[in-house]
XYZ file of C-alpha atoms in Angstrom:
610
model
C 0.658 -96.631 -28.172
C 3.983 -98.281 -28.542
C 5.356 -98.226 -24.817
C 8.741 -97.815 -26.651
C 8.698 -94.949 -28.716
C 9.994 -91.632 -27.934
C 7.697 -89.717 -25.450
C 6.804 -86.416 -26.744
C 6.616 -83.676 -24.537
C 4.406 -81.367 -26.397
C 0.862 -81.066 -26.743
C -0.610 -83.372 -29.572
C -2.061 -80.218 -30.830
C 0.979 -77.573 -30.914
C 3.430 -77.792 -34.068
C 6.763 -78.935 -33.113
C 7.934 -75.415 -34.817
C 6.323 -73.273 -32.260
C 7.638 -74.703 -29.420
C 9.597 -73.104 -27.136
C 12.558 -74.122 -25.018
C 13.540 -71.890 -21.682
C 16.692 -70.902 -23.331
C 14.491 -69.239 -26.066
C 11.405 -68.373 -24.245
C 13.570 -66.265 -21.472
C 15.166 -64.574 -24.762
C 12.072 -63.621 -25.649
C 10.851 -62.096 -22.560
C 14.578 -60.252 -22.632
C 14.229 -58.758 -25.694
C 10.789 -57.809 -24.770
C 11.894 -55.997 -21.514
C 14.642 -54.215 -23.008
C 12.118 -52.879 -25.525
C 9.736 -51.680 -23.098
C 12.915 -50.521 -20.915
C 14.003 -48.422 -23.762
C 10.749 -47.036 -24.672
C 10.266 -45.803 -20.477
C 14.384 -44.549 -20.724
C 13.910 -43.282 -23.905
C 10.279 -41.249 -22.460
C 11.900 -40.090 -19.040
C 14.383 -38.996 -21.360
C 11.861 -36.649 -23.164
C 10.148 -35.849 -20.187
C 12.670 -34.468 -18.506
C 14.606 -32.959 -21.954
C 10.673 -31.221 -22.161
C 10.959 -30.330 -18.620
C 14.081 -28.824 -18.297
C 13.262 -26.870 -21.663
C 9.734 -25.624 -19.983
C 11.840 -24.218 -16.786
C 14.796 -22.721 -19.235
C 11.675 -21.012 -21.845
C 9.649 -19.869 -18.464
C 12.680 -19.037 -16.536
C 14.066 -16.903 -19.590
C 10.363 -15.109 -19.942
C 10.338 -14.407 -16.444
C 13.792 -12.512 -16.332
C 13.438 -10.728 -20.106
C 9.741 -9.835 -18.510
C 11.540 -8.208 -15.328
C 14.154 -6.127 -17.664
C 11.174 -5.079 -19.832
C 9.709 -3.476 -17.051
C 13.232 -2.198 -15.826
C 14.253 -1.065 -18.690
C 11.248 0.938 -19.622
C 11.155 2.388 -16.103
C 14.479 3.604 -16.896
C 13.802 5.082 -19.846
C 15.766 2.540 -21.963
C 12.963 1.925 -24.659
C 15.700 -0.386 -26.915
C 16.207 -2.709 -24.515
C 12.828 -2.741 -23.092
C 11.310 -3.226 -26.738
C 13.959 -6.274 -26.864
C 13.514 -8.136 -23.654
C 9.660 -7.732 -24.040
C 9.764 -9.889 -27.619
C 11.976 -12.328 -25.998
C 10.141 -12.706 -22.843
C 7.049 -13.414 -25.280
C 9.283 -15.708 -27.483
C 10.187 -17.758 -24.501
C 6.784 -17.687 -22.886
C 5.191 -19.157 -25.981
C 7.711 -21.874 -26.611
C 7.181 -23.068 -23.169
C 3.166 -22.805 -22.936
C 3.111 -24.895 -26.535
C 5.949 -27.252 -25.046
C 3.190 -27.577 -21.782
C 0.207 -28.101 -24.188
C 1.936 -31.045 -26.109
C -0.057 -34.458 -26.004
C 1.924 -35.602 -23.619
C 2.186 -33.215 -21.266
C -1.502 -32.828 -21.531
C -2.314 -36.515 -21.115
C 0.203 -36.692 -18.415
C -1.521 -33.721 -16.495
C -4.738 -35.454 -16.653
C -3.988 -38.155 -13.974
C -5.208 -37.730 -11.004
C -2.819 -36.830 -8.453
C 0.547 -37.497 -10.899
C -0.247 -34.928 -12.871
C -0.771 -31.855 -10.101
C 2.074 -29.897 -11.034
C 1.996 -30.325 -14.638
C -1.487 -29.022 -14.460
C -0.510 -26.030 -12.286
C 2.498 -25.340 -14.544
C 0.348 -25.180 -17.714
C -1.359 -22.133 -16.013
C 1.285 -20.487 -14.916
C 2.580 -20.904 -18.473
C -0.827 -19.376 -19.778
C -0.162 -15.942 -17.582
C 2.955 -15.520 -18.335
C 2.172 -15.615 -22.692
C -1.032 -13.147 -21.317
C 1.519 -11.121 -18.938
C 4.389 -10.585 -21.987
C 1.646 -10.542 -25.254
C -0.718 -8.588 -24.010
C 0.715 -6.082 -21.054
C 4.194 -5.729 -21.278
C 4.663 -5.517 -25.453
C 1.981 -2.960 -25.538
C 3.340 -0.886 -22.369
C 6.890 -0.907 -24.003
C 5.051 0.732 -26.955
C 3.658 3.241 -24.777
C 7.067 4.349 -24.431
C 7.568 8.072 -22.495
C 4.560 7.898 -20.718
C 5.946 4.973 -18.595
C 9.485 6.138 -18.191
C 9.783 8.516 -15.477
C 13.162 10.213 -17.288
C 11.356 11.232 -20.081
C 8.469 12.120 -18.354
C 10.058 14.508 -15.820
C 12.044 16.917 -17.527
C 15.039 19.199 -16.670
C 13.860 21.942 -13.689
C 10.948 18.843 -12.681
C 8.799 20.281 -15.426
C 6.317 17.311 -16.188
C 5.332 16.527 -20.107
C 1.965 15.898 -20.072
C 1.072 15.628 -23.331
C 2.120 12.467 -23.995
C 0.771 11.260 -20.821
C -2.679 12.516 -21.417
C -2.470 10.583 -25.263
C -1.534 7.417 -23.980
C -4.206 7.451 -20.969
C -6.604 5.310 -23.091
C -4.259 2.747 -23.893
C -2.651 2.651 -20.646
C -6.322 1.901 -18.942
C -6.935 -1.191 -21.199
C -3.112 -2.225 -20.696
C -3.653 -1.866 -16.787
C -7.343 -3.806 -16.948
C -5.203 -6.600 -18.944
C -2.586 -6.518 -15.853
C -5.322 -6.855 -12.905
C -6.953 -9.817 -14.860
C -3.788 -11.912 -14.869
C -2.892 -10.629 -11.691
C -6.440 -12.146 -10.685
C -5.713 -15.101 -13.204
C -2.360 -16.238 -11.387
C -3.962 -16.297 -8.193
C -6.509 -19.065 -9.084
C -3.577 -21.484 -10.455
C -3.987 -24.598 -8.847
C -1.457 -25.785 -6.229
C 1.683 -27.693 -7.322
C 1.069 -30.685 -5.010
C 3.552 -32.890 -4.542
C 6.366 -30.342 -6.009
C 7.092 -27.962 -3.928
C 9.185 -26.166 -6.418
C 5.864 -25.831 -8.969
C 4.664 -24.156 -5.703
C 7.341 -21.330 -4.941
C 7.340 -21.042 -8.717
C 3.563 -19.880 -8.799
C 4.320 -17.554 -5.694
C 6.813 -15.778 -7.743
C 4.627 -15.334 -10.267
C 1.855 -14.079 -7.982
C 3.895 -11.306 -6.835
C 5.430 -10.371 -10.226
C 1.894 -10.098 -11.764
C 0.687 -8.134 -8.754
C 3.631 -5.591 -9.190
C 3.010 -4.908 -12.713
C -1.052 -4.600 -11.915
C -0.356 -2.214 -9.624
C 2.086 0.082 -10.760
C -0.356 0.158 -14.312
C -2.940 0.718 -11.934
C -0.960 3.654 -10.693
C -0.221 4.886 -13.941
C -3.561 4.923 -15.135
C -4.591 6.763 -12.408
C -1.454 9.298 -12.710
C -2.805 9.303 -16.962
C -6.315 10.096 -16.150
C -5.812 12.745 -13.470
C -2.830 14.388 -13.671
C -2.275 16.707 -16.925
C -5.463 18.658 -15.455
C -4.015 18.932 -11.906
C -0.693 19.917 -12.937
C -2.430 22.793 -15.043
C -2.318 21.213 -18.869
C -6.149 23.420 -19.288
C -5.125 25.999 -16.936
C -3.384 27.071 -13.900
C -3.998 25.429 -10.674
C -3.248 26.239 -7.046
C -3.085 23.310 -4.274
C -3.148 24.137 -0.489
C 0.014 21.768 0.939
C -0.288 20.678 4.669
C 2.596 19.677 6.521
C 1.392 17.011 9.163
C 3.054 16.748 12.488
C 2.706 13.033 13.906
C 4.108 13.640 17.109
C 1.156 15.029 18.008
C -1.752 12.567 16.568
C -4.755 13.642 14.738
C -7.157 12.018 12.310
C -5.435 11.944 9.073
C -1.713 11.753 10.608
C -0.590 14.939 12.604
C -1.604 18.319 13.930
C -1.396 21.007 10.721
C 1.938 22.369 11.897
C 2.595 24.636 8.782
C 1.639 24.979 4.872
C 2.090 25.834 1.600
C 0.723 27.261 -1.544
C 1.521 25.619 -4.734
C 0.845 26.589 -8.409
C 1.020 24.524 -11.131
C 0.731 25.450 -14.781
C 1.703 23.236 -18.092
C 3.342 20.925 -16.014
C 5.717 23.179 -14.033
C 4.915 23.301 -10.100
C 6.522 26.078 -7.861
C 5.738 26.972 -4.087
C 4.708 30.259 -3.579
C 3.896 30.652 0.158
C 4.368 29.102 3.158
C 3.067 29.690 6.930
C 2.975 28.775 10.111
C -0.328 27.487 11.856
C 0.008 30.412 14.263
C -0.177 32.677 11.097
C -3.899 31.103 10.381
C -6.944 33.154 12.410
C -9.588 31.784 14.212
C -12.441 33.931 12.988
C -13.346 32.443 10.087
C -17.081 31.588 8.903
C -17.502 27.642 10.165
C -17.966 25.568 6.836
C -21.038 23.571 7.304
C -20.278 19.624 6.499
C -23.794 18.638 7.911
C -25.227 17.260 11.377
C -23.020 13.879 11.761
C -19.647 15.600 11.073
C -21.307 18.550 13.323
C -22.307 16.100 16.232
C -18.840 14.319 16.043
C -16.440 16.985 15.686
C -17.930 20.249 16.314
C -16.714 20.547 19.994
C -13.197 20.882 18.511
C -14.475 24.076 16.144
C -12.471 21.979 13.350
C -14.112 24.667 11.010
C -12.073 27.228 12.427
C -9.150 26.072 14.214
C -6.587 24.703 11.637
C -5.087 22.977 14.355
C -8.419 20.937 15.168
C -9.359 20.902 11.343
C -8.151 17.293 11.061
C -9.627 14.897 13.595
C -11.822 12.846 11.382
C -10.040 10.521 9.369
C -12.083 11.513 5.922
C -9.664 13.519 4.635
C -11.365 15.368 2.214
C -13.332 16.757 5.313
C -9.896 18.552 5.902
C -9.753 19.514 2.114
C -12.547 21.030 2.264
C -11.871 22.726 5.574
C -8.276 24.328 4.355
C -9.788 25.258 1.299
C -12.332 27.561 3.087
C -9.699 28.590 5.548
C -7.181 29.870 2.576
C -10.317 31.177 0.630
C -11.077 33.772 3.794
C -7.374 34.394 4.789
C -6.481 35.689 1.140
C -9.432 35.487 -1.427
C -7.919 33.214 -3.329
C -10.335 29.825 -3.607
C -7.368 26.552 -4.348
C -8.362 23.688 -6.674
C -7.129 21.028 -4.029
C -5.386 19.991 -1.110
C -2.525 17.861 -0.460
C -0.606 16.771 2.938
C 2.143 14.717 4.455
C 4.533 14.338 7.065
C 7.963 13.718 8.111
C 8.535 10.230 7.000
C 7.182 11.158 3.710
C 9.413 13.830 3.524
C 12.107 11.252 4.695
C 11.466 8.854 1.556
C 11.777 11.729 -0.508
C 15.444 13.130 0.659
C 16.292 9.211 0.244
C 15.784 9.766 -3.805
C 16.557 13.017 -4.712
C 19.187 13.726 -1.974
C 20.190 16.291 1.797
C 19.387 19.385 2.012
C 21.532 22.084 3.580
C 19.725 24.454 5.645
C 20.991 28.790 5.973
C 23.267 27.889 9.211
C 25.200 24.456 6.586
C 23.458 22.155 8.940
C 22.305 19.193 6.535
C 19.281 17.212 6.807
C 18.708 13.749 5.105
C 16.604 10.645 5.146
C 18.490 9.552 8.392
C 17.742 12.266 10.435
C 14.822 14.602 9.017
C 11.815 12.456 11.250
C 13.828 13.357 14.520
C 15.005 16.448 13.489
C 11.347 17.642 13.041
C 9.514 15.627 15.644
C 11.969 15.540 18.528
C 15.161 17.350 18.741
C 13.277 20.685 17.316
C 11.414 20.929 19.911
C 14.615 20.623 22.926
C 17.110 22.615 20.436
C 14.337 25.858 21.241
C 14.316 26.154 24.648
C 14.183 29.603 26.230
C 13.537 29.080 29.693
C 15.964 26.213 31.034
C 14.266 26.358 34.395
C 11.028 25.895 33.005
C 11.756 23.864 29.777
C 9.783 26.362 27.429
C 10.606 26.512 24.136
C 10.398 29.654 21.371
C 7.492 28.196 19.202
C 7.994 31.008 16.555
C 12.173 29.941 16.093
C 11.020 26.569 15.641
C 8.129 26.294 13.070
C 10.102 28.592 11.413
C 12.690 26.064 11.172
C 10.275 23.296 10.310
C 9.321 25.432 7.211
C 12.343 26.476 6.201
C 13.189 22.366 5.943
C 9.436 22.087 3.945
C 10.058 24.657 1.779
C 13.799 23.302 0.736
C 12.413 19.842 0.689
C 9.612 21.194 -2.195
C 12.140 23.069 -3.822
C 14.323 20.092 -4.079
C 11.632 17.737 -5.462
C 10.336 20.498 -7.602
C 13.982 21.176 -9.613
C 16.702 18.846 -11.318
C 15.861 15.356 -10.871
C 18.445 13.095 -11.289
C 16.551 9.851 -10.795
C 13.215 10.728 -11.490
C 12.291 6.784 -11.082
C 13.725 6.801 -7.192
C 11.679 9.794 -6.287
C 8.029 7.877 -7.568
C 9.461 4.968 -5.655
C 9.441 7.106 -2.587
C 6.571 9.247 -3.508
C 4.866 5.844 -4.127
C 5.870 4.363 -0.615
C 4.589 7.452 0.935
C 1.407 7.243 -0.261
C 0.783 3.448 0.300
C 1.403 4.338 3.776
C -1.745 7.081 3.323
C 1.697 9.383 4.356
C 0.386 11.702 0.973
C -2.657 12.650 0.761
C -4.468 14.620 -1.824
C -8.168 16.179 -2.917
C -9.731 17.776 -6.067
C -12.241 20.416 -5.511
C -12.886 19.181 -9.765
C -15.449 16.308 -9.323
C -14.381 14.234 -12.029
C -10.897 14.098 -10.572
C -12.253 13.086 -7.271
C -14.368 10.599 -8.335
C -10.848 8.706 -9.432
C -9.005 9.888 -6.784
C -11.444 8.614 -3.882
C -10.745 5.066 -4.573
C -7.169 5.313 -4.296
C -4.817 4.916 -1.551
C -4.078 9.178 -2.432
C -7.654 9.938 -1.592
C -7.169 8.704 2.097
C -11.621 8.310 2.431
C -13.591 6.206 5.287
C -15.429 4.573 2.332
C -19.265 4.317 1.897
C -20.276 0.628 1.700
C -21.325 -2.397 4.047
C -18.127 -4.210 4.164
C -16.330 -4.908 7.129
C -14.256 -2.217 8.709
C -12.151 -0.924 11.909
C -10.381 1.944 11.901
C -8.632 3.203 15.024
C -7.871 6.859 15.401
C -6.132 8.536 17.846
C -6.334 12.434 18.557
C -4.321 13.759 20.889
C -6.146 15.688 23.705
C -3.599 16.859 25.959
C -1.686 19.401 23.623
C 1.769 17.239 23.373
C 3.910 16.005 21.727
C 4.027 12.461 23.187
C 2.813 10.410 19.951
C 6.242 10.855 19.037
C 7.091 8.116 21.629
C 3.660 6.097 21.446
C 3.428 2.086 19.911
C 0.478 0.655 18.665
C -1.113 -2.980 18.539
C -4.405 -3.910 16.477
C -6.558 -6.907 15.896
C -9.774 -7.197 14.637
C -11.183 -10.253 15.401
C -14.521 -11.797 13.812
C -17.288 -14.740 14.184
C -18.090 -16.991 11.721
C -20.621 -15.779 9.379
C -23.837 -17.644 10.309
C -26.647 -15.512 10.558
C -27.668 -12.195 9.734
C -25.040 -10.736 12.140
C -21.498 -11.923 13.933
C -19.214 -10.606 17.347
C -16.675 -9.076 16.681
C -13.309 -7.140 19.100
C -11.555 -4.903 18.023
C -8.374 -4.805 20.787
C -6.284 -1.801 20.477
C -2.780 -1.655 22.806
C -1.203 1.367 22.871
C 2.648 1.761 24.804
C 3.789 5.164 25.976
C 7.882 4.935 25.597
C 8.454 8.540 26.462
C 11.976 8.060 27.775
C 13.504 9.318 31.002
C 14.408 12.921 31.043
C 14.129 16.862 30.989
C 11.211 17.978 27.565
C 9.826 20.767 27.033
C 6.315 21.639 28.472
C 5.098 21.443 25.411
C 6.429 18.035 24.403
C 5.483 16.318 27.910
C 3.173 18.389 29.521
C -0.894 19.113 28.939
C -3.197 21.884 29.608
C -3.711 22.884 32.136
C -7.354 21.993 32.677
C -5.677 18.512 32.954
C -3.459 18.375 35.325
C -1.991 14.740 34.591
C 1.633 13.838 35.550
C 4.544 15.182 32.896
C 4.874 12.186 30.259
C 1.657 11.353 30.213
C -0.403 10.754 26.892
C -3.704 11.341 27.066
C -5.944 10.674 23.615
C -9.639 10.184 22.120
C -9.205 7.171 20.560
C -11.751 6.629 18.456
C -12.796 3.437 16.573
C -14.780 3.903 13.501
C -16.729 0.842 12.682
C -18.622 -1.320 10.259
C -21.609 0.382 8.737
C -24.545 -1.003 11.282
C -22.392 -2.280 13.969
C -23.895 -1.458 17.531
C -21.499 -1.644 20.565
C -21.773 -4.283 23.449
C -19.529 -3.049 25.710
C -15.973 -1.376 25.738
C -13.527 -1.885 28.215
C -10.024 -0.344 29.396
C -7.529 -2.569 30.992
C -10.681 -5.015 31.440
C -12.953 -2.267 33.092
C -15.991 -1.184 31.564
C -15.838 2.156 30.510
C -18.214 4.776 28.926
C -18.058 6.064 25.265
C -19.014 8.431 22.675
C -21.143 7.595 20.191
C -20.411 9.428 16.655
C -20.956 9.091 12.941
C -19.232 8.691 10.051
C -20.612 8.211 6.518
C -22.921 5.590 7.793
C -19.850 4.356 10.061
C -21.046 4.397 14.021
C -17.854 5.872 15.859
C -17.231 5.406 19.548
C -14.463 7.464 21.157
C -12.748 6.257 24.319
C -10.892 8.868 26.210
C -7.403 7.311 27.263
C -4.984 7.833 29.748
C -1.260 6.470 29.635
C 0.904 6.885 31.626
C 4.812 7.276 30.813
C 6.390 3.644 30.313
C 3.084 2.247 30.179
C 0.834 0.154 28.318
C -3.095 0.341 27.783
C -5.592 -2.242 26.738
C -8.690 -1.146 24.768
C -11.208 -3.620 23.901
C -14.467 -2.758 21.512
C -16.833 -5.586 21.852
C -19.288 -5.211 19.308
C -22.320 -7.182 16.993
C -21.811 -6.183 13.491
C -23.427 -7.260 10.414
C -22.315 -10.383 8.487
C -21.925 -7.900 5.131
C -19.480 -9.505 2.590
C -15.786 -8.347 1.602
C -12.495 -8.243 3.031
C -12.182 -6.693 6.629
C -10.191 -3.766 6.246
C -8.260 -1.759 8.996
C -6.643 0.906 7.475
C -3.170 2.241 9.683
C -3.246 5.874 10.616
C 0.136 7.480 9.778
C 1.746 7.971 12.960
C 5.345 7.702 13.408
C 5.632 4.245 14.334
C 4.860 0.778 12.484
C 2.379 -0.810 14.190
C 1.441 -3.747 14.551
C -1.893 -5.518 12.937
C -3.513 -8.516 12.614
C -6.724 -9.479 11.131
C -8.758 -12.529 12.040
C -12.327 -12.043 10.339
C -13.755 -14.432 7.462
C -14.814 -13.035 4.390
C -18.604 -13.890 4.290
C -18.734 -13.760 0.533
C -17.368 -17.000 0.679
């Protein structure tokens, strides 16, 4: 090689064409970057144009599915039938925007594609929610909307509800499935928005599922018991709380009520004092017998409550009213103050003979406390004229039922209440008709210790000393559970219970007891009972952390043990239940008697189905 020539910096191999100088090679990579810069911009871009149009489309579905629902509760069947085909409009545009290829290829990564995952479920309830339960409810029409369904005078069309009963069953199965649906979509992960997003949804899908639950219910039961075949008659029990018993309150007074073709009218009501005592005991076989029988529940309307199986008391009243006047009812219904509260809320006061007026404010003291110091005969010996003031309590009933039973204004408010009340087991009711009760049983209405293995604690309280104390009484509950290995777990049930009865002057028969008992004025004294899980046995039971004896019962297959209980005014009590029950599977359940207070409960027990 000639030592002189040029030296040539490229390989002997490479054209001289294809090299490539810096200047041009970082060019290269420049205009390569920017491309691949662009394409990312250009698909964050449409990511989060796609994003913002799933929220808007999901968003919009949401809202038009809310004033659907609204709207047909209202009675406003144009603007239901409107919002329902744009809340499916918008739900479909966003579950196909959610189902794109990229969206789906994004929400298979691992771990980056969480919420996109979670938010193409959520998209695929809400299309189910709007297609397949809220378009067909709208076409329901009157049979969902309260104003059309209660008439003028609180007559109640039932024709229409009884034709749409079919569909509204398959509309409310459709409901509890995407209720059930929602609840298994997946977490949002790393966005905590996706998250809150999917709660909302939870709680939208259970509302629907449960009022259509409701309504089916209402559909399948009611044109019969509101006399669509035939008249009907309904013994009516108004509870008093402050003076605790098994299904809420002592039977202070009652009522009669007819129904026929929809229209429902009051034709009697008594005091308790107006019920005898000599009537033939109504056999409800050897466990109720064994449990109850001291209190001759049979015969004594003011006894005829203490178990917490409510048609037990049905049954009871309905023999009662059948020997008082011949006349055998098709049901029984009851509820209380508070429930009577919920009700004055919706359809508005009441003004009693004398122009006092009695509201949602002040009906639960009214009847449960002031009644019984506004009586008083005797100032010396604070005794009160019982006959004055029951007959005061019923005149309130009866203008409460008379209220609810004419011109209703809002007819949506008073199932809100009426609703409220009986989620609170404040309304109860039972059908002598077995087909009715067979539906009814189930329900919150039918107020029942049920009949299966699962897990269960129910506290009662029945006051023993003939006062009027529950008024003033607080409760605390907690049912506490092993894990479920094994064939059976320990469980405590820990009941606190606070006597507030405040300083001051009541009544004997508010603060005192009888006088077999001679306990110091204030104090409450109560059998409170605890009916337990099907095959539970009881270890030990204590008081304030001292052993103490207890009554064994039954109940359906439920053991029962009863723990007389003293407290004294300003008090608190600690009872403890330790017990071995069976690992059985299902959700524990501690159903709240309806007192006058909200207590407090808290449930610590694995579900060992899972």
């Amino acid at each position: 090689m000639d030592a002189n020539a040029p030296h040539d910096s490229h390989r002997d191999d490479v054209p001289a064409d294809d090299a490539c100088s810096p200047a041009k090679c970082r060019s290269t990579r420049r205009r390569i970057f920017a491309g691949v810069g662009i394409v990312a911009v250009a698909s964050i871009a449409w990511f989060g144009y796609s994003a913002w149009e799933v929220q808007h489309n999901l968003t919009g579905a949401r809202d038009n599915a809310q004033l659907a629902k609204d709207s047909l509760l209202a009675g406003d069947a144009e603007t239901a039938q409107r919002a329902a085909a744009e809340a499916e409009h918008r739900a479909s545009q966003g579950q196909e925007n959610l189902h794109s290829l990229p969206w789906s290829a994004l929400a298979a990564v691992p771990g980056v594609g969480t919420p996109l995952e979670s938010a193409q479920q959520m998209s695929d309830v809400v299309v189910g929610l709007t297609r397949d339960v809220l378009t067909p409810a709208v076409e329901t029409g009157t049979a969902l909307s309260p104003k059309d369904l209660i008439a003028d005078g609180g007559k109640v069309n039932l024709q229409p509800l009884r034709d749409s009963a079919p569909a509204i069953e398959q509309i409310s199965a459709d409901a509890k499935s995407l209720a059930d649906q929602a609840h298994q979509v997946s977490g949002g992960g790393y966005l905590g928005l996706v998250d809150d997003v999917r709660t909302q949804l939870q709680a939208q899908t259970d509302d629907v599922a449960k009022l259509l639950e409701n309504t089916s219910i209402g559909a399948k039961v009611l044109p019969a018991m509101l006399g669509a075949d035939g008249p009907r008659s309904y013994f009516m029990a108004f509870q008093t709380n402050a003076e605790a018993r098994g299904t809420g309150g002592l039977v202070g007074g009652y009522g009669i009520i007819h129904a026929n073709d929809g229209e429902v009218q009051v034709d009697t009501l008594g005091k308790n004092t107006e019920v005898a005592y000599d009537h033939q005991p109504l056999d409800l076989g050897p466990d109720y017998k064994a449990t109850y029988g001291m209190y001759n529940p049979s015969t004594d309307i003011r006894n005829s409550n203490f178990s917490s199986h409510f048609p037990y008391a049905a049954q009871i009243w309905q023999s009662m009213w059948e020997q008082e006047s011949g006349e055998r009812v098709d049901g029984a219904i009851a509820t209380d103050p508070v429930a009577l509260s919920y009700v004055l809320g919706a359809v508005g006061s009441i003004v009693m003979p004398d122009g006092e007026v009695v509201d949602a404010d002040n009906v639960v003291e009214l009847t449960q406390s002031t009644t019984y110091t506004r009586f008083i005969t005797d100032e010396s010996n604070y005794n009160a004229d019982n006959e004055a003031r029951k007959e005061y309590l019923q005149t309130i009933a009866g203008k409460v039922v008379e209220k609810m039973t004419g011109n209703i204004e809002n007819p949506q408010l008073l199932l809100d209440a009426v609703g409220k009340a009986v989620s609170e087991r404040r309304i109860a009711v039972w059908s002598a008709h077995l087909d009715e009760q067979a539906i009814i049983a189930d329900t919150p209405l039918g107020y029942t210790v049920p009949q299966d293995p699962a897990p269960y604690a129910g506290v009662v309280i029945n006051n023993n000393a003939g006062n009027k104390l529950d008024y003033y009484l607080n409760r605390e509950i907690d049912y506490t559970a092993a894990t479920c290995t094994g064939d059976t777990r320990t469980t405590t049930v820990t009941v606190r219970l606070t006597n507030n009865t405040p300083p001051g002057d009541f009544p004997r028969i508010v603060a005192g007891t009888f006088k077999e008992r001679p306990l110091p004025f204030g104090t409450n004294f109560s059998a409170v009972s605890l009916v337990s899980t099907q095959g539970a046995s009881l270890n030990k039971a204590t008081v304030d952390g001292k052993p103490v004896f207890s009554i064994r019962g039954n109940e359906l297959g439920h053991p029962v043990f009863t723990v007389p209980t003293t407290i004294l005014q300003g008090k608190t009590v600690e009872l403890r239940y330790e017990l071995t029950e069976p690992t059985a599977p299902g959700e524990a359940r501690v159903p709240v008697q309806p007192l006058v207070d909200e207590p407090s409960v808290t449930v610590n027990a694995p579900n060992c189905a899972n």
